Amino acid sequence: MTTLSPAPVPVDRPVAASALPNRSPMRTAARAFFRSPAALSALAFLALLLFLAVAAPLVVPYDPAAQNLANRFSGPSAEHWLGTDEFGRDVLSRMMTAAQIALVAPLIAVGTAAVIGVPTALLAGLRRGAIDAVAGRLADAVMSLPALALAMAIIAILGPGLVNSMIAVGIAFAPSLFRVVRGAALATSRETFMESAESIGCTTRRMVWVHLLPNVAAPMLVQVTILMGVALLAEAGLSFIGLGVQPPDSSWGSMLADAYQNQFRDPFGAVAPGAALALTVLCFNVLGDTLRDVIAAGRRA
Amino acid sequence: MSTSKTAGAATATAVAPDVRPILSVRDLTIDYLGEPRQPALVQDVSFDVLPGRSVALIGESGCGKTITSLAVLGLLPARMRVAGGSIVLDGVDVLQASERTLRDLRGRTVGAIFQEPMSSLNPTMPVGDQIGEARWLHLGESRRAARAKAVELLDRVGIPNAARRARAYPHELSGGMQQRVMIASAIACEPAMLLADEPTTALDVTVQADILALLADLQRDLGLGILFVTHDLGVVAEFCADVVVMYAGHVVERAGTRALFAAPRHPYTAALLGAVPQAGQARTVLTTIPGRVPPSGAFPAGCRFRPRCAHAVATCAEPQHGGADGDHFTLCDRVAAGELTPRRRT
């Protein structure tokens, strides 16, 4: 039998009680993240893109819509760094303006996916039962269809245009976000702290948003970042076939479509939008991968 | 409901002559939903928890201790249901209460501590906020006031440098400190009762002793009734006034701790006690209980301990009713009839 020591002196002294700030798990991961050169370059590129998107009207060398039919397909030159297109418009200016769409479009799509997928997934993971069964089967059904084809069908209902097409893409993406978040929520909701949250009288809503969400944020963030890249590709694809951005606006996808139309007269046309697209998607993927790595490292530590 | 307001008066009831139990469980029966032919997981469990006293709910793993305690909180897993009996917590019938009423009880009238302190705390939230959460939820305190109270509570449970610790995250604390945080969180609203599910099992023996001393201290100061779920007989002997011994969902024996340790009145309890090393009795052989607790689907009819019991006879296969000698209840019909006196050493 154990014997009780007469004086209850706490022997569990603090391990490291120096002046170190209290570190949340999130902050530890963030620190590791900023030590990765690849992630930093990706972040820098996206920051540049964000700057161009915001400042485009001020910094573009030419009006992106100004036509000059006397100077079509000029090719790169000192005046037009990336040349001109079939209407003599400055490609660099158009690229910079399109950067707005390159950032806004994935945000709309992933935002839609998150609004549909995340609350459902959290509730399904926490309570299981009927909501889990219904939402899970629905997600399976949606995932069995090719995402782009599904998005096209939804656009057929909503009508073409940037916002509609991105909402459609978001609906098509919702199941993949749902699955990731639900899996994490399911694992987290089996932890004792969820039980103790309930045992101090938390409502379901409070359990979901205050206790569950921060604990599934890591895998969710990874999935969101990677979906951003995929959404950008989807936007480009839909704009390429004319279902996304409508003229006179242009996105990198619709610029690729224009370049494709004129590929024999101006083979250089596809390089700029193609490279921008590839680089941006690569950046999102690098960010996602790094996030996953630092989070996994945090788990091991 | 007005129940949440009465909790603070627990200390007063403790000194009143007619002590009303803070928790009263009667004939509680729990089974799996949709499987009526399976024997109940928990059958006819009855016990009371009085203010200022500790009741141990003891038994091997899989005996239904934790399920019973979850039922008290109204937090049974969805696939189980209460098939009969009653649970009255501070005058509220838990089994009939609405989800809202239950939420008001949890954390306000009854605080809970669980086995694994590390996983019982939300890793993404500073511990001070987790302690203050209950006050914020139940007493409508501002976050700021709750946070200040959390520092006070951390100090109360013996955490040095409480103001700084309140901003720490769980992984920055040791296991013993985490359990102190859990205790602080459980007593944040000055509940009348504490439900402690193996609170010391995951801790080192020295830390265990500290935690038990802290609990005893709090019990005295706050007049807490404690339901102590455990499988550690040493903890029971030290800490609890009454013992409820469970085996495979049955209460096999219920008595004051002293009486139970001195003269167990059920073969299972006797065998359990025989398996504990005794100080001052060197080189004695520890007995073991052959076999293991049957899984919930395979409980035998009658006495569920029968297949493992050294004293089993044919009549043991019939439903047991047992009997009480004063406050000392045994489920074993043979012991109740005086045919058998289980001894500590078999």
mmCIF file of C-alpha atoms in Angstrom, chain A residues 1-28 127 188 191-204 206-207 210-216, chain B residues 70 73 75 103 106-107 110 112 114 119-125 133-134 136-138 158 160 164-165 167-169 171-172 174 176-177 180 182 185 205-210 212-213 234-235 237-238 261 276-278 344:
data_model
loop_
_atom_site.group_PDB
_atom_site.id
_atom_site.type_symbol
_atom_site.label_atom_id
_atom_site.label_comp_id
_atom_site.label_asym_id
_atom_site.label_seq_id
_atom_site.Cartn_x
_atom_site.Cartn_y
_atom_site.Cartn_z
ATOM 1 C CA MET A 1 0.000 0.000 0.000
ATOM 2 C CA THR A 2 1.193 3.485 -0.694
ATOM 3 C CA THR A 3 1.830 5.689 2.262
ATOM 4 C CA LEU A 4 0.994 9.319 2.317
ATOM 5 C CA SER A 5 3.826 11.694 3.031
ATOM 6 C CA PRO A 6 2.924 13.926 5.966
ATOM 7 C CA ALA A 7 3.615 17.247 4.313
ATOM 8 C CA PRO A 8 2.176 17.744 0.826
ATOM 9 C CA VAL A 9 5.245 19.317 -0.679
ATOM 10 C CA PRO A 10 4.909 19.497 -4.442
ATOM 11 C CA VAL A 11 7.821 17.555 -5.854
ATOM 12 C CA ASP A 12 6.788 18.220 -9.414
ATOM 13 C CA ARG A 13 8.866 21.338 -9.771
ATOM 14 C CA PRO A 14 8.784 23.196 -13.090
ATOM 15 C CA VAL A 15 11.180 21.783 -15.614
ATOM 16 C CA ALA A 16 12.235 24.906 -17.444
ATOM 17 C CA ALA A 17 10.933 28.051 -15.781
ATOM 18 C CA SER A 18 13.298 30.617 -17.203
ATOM 19 C CA ALA A 19 12.203 33.834 -18.880
ATOM 20 C CA LEU A 20 11.140 31.940 -22.027
ATOM 21 C CA PRO A 21 7.786 33.129 -23.324
ATOM 22 C CA ASN A 22 5.015 30.561 -23.151
ATOM 23 C CA ARG A 23 4.910 28.939 -26.520
ATOM 24 C CA SER A 24 1.758 27.729 -28.136
ATOM 25 C CA PRO A 25 2.192 24.689 -30.417
ATOM 26 C CA MET A 26 1.181 26.965 -33.284
ATOM 27 C CA ARG A 27 4.009 29.384 -32.568
ATOM 28 C CA THR A 28 6.571 26.595 -32.408
ATOM 29 C CA ARG A 127 -21.033 13.732 -32.867
ATOM 30 C CA THR A 188 -9.390 14.811 -31.647
ATOM 31 C CA GLU A 191 -9.184 12.855 -26.667
ATOM 32 C CA THR A 192 -10.043 13.261 -23.020
ATOM 33 C CA PHE A 193 -9.939 17.032 -23.168
ATOM 34 C CA MET A 194 -13.033 17.051 -25.340
ATOM 35 C CA GLU A 195 -14.736 14.972 -22.669
ATOM 36 C CA SER A 196 -13.554 17.319 -19.970
ATOM 37 C CA ALA A 197 -14.747 20.308 -22.001
ATOM 38 C CA GLU A 198 -18.145 18.674 -22.107
ATOM 39 C CA SER A 199 -17.935 17.832 -18.419
ATOM 40 C CA ILE A 200 -17.578 21.491 -17.469
ATOM 41 C CA GLY A 201 -20.755 22.296 -19.365
ATOM 42 C CA CYS A 202 -19.639 23.502 -22.801
ATOM 43 C CA THR A 203 -22.316 23.675 -25.468
ATOM 44 C CA THR A 204 -21.820 21.765 -28.702
ATOM 45 C CA ARG A 206 -18.461 26.004 -28.042
ATOM 46 C CA MET A 207 -16.903 22.545 -28.201
ATOM 47 C CA VAL A 210 -13.210 26.696 -29.238
ATOM 48 C CA HIS A 211 -11.940 23.225 -28.480
ATOM 49 C CA LEU A 212 -12.119 21.248 -31.710
ATOM 50 C CA LEU A 213 -11.237 23.745 -34.443
ATOM 51 C CA PRO A 214 -7.854 24.915 -33.075
ATOM 52 C CA ASN A 215 -6.834 21.304 -32.702
ATOM 53 C CA VAL A 216 -7.637 20.386 -36.303
ATOM 54 C CA LEU B 70 -20.180 8.976 -17.209
ATOM 55 C CA LEU B 73 -22.620 13.348 -15.862
ATOM 56 C CA LEU B 75 -22.417 11.695 -20.917
ATOM 57 C CA ARG B 103 -24.976 21.493 -18.974
ATOM 58 C CA ARG B 106 -21.655 19.893 -15.322
ATOM 59 C CA GLY B 107 -18.863 22.027 -14.059
ATOM 60 C CA VAL B 110 -20.096 18.449 -10.293
ATOM 61 C CA ALA B 112 -14.675 16.017 -13.184
ATOM 62 C CA PHE B 114 -9.831 12.240 -15.631
ATOM 63 C CA SER B 119 -4.768 14.519 -22.776
ATOM 64 C CA SER B 120 -7.375 16.072 -20.476
ATOM 65 C CA LEU B 121 -6.166 19.560 -21.291
ATOM 66 C CA ASN B 122 -6.685 21.299 -24.602
ATOM 67 C CA PRO B 123 -3.173 21.622 -26.091
ATOM 68 C CA THR B 124 -4.019 24.815 -27.970
ATOM 69 C CA MET B 125 -5.286 26.842 -25.021
ATOM 70 C CA GLU B 133 -13.711 28.688 -18.812
ATOM 71 C CA ALA B 134 -16.114 27.092 -16.328
ATOM 72 C CA TRP B 136 -17.055 32.209 -17.590
ATOM 73 C CA LEU B 137 -19.654 29.651 -18.730
ATOM 74 C CA HIS B 138 -21.553 29.227 -15.472
ATOM 75 C CA GLY B 158 -0.163 24.452 -5.098
ATOM 76 C CA PRO B 160 4.190 28.000 -7.726
ATOM 77 C CA ARG B 164 3.047 33.037 -15.047
ATOM 78 C CA ARG B 165 1.808 29.453 -15.177
ATOM 79 C CA ARG B 167 -0.311 31.683 -19.451
ATOM 80 C CA ALA B 168 1.499 28.391 -20.025
ATOM 81 C CA TYR B 169 0.299 25.748 -22.439
ATOM 82 C CA HIS B 171 2.831 20.715 -22.785
ATOM 83 C CA GLU B 172 4.992 23.133 -20.786
ATOM 84 C CA SER B 174 4.819 18.267 -15.860
ATOM 85 C CA GLY B 176 1.680 16.355 -11.744
ATOM 86 C CA MET B 177 1.219 20.034 -12.515
ATOM 87 C CA ARG B 180 -3.248 20.103 -10.482
ATOM 88 C CA MET B 182 -7.266 19.748 -13.993
ATOM 89 C CA SER B 185 -10.479 23.580 -13.399
ATOM 90 C CA VAL B 205 3.881 7.429 -6.760
ATOM 91 C CA THR B 206 5.311 10.510 -5.034
ATOM 92 C CA VAL B 207 3.213 12.816 -7.186
ATOM 93 C CA GLN B 208 0.219 10.563 -6.497
ATOM 94 C CA ALA B 209 0.603 11.162 -2.789
ATOM 95 C CA ASP B 210 0.760 14.922 -3.343
ATOM 96 C CA LEU B 212 -4.247 12.836 -2.938
ATOM 97 C CA ALA B 213 -3.168 15.185 -0.163
ATOM 98 C CA GLY B 234 -3.956 1.648 -1.555
ATOM 99 C CA VAL B 235 -5.530 4.905 -2.682
ATOM 100 C CA ALA B 237 -7.572 2.807 2.005
ATOM 101 C CA GLU B 238 -5.965 6.191 2.381
ATOM 102 C CA PHE B 261 -10.545 -4.001 4.661
ATOM 103 C CA VAL B 276 -2.093 -6.571 -2.462
ATOM 104 C CA PRO B 277 1.338 -6.754 -0.811
ATOM 105 C CA GLN B 278 1.250 -6.048 2.921
ATOM 106 C CA ARG B 344 -8.347 -12.256 3.032
#
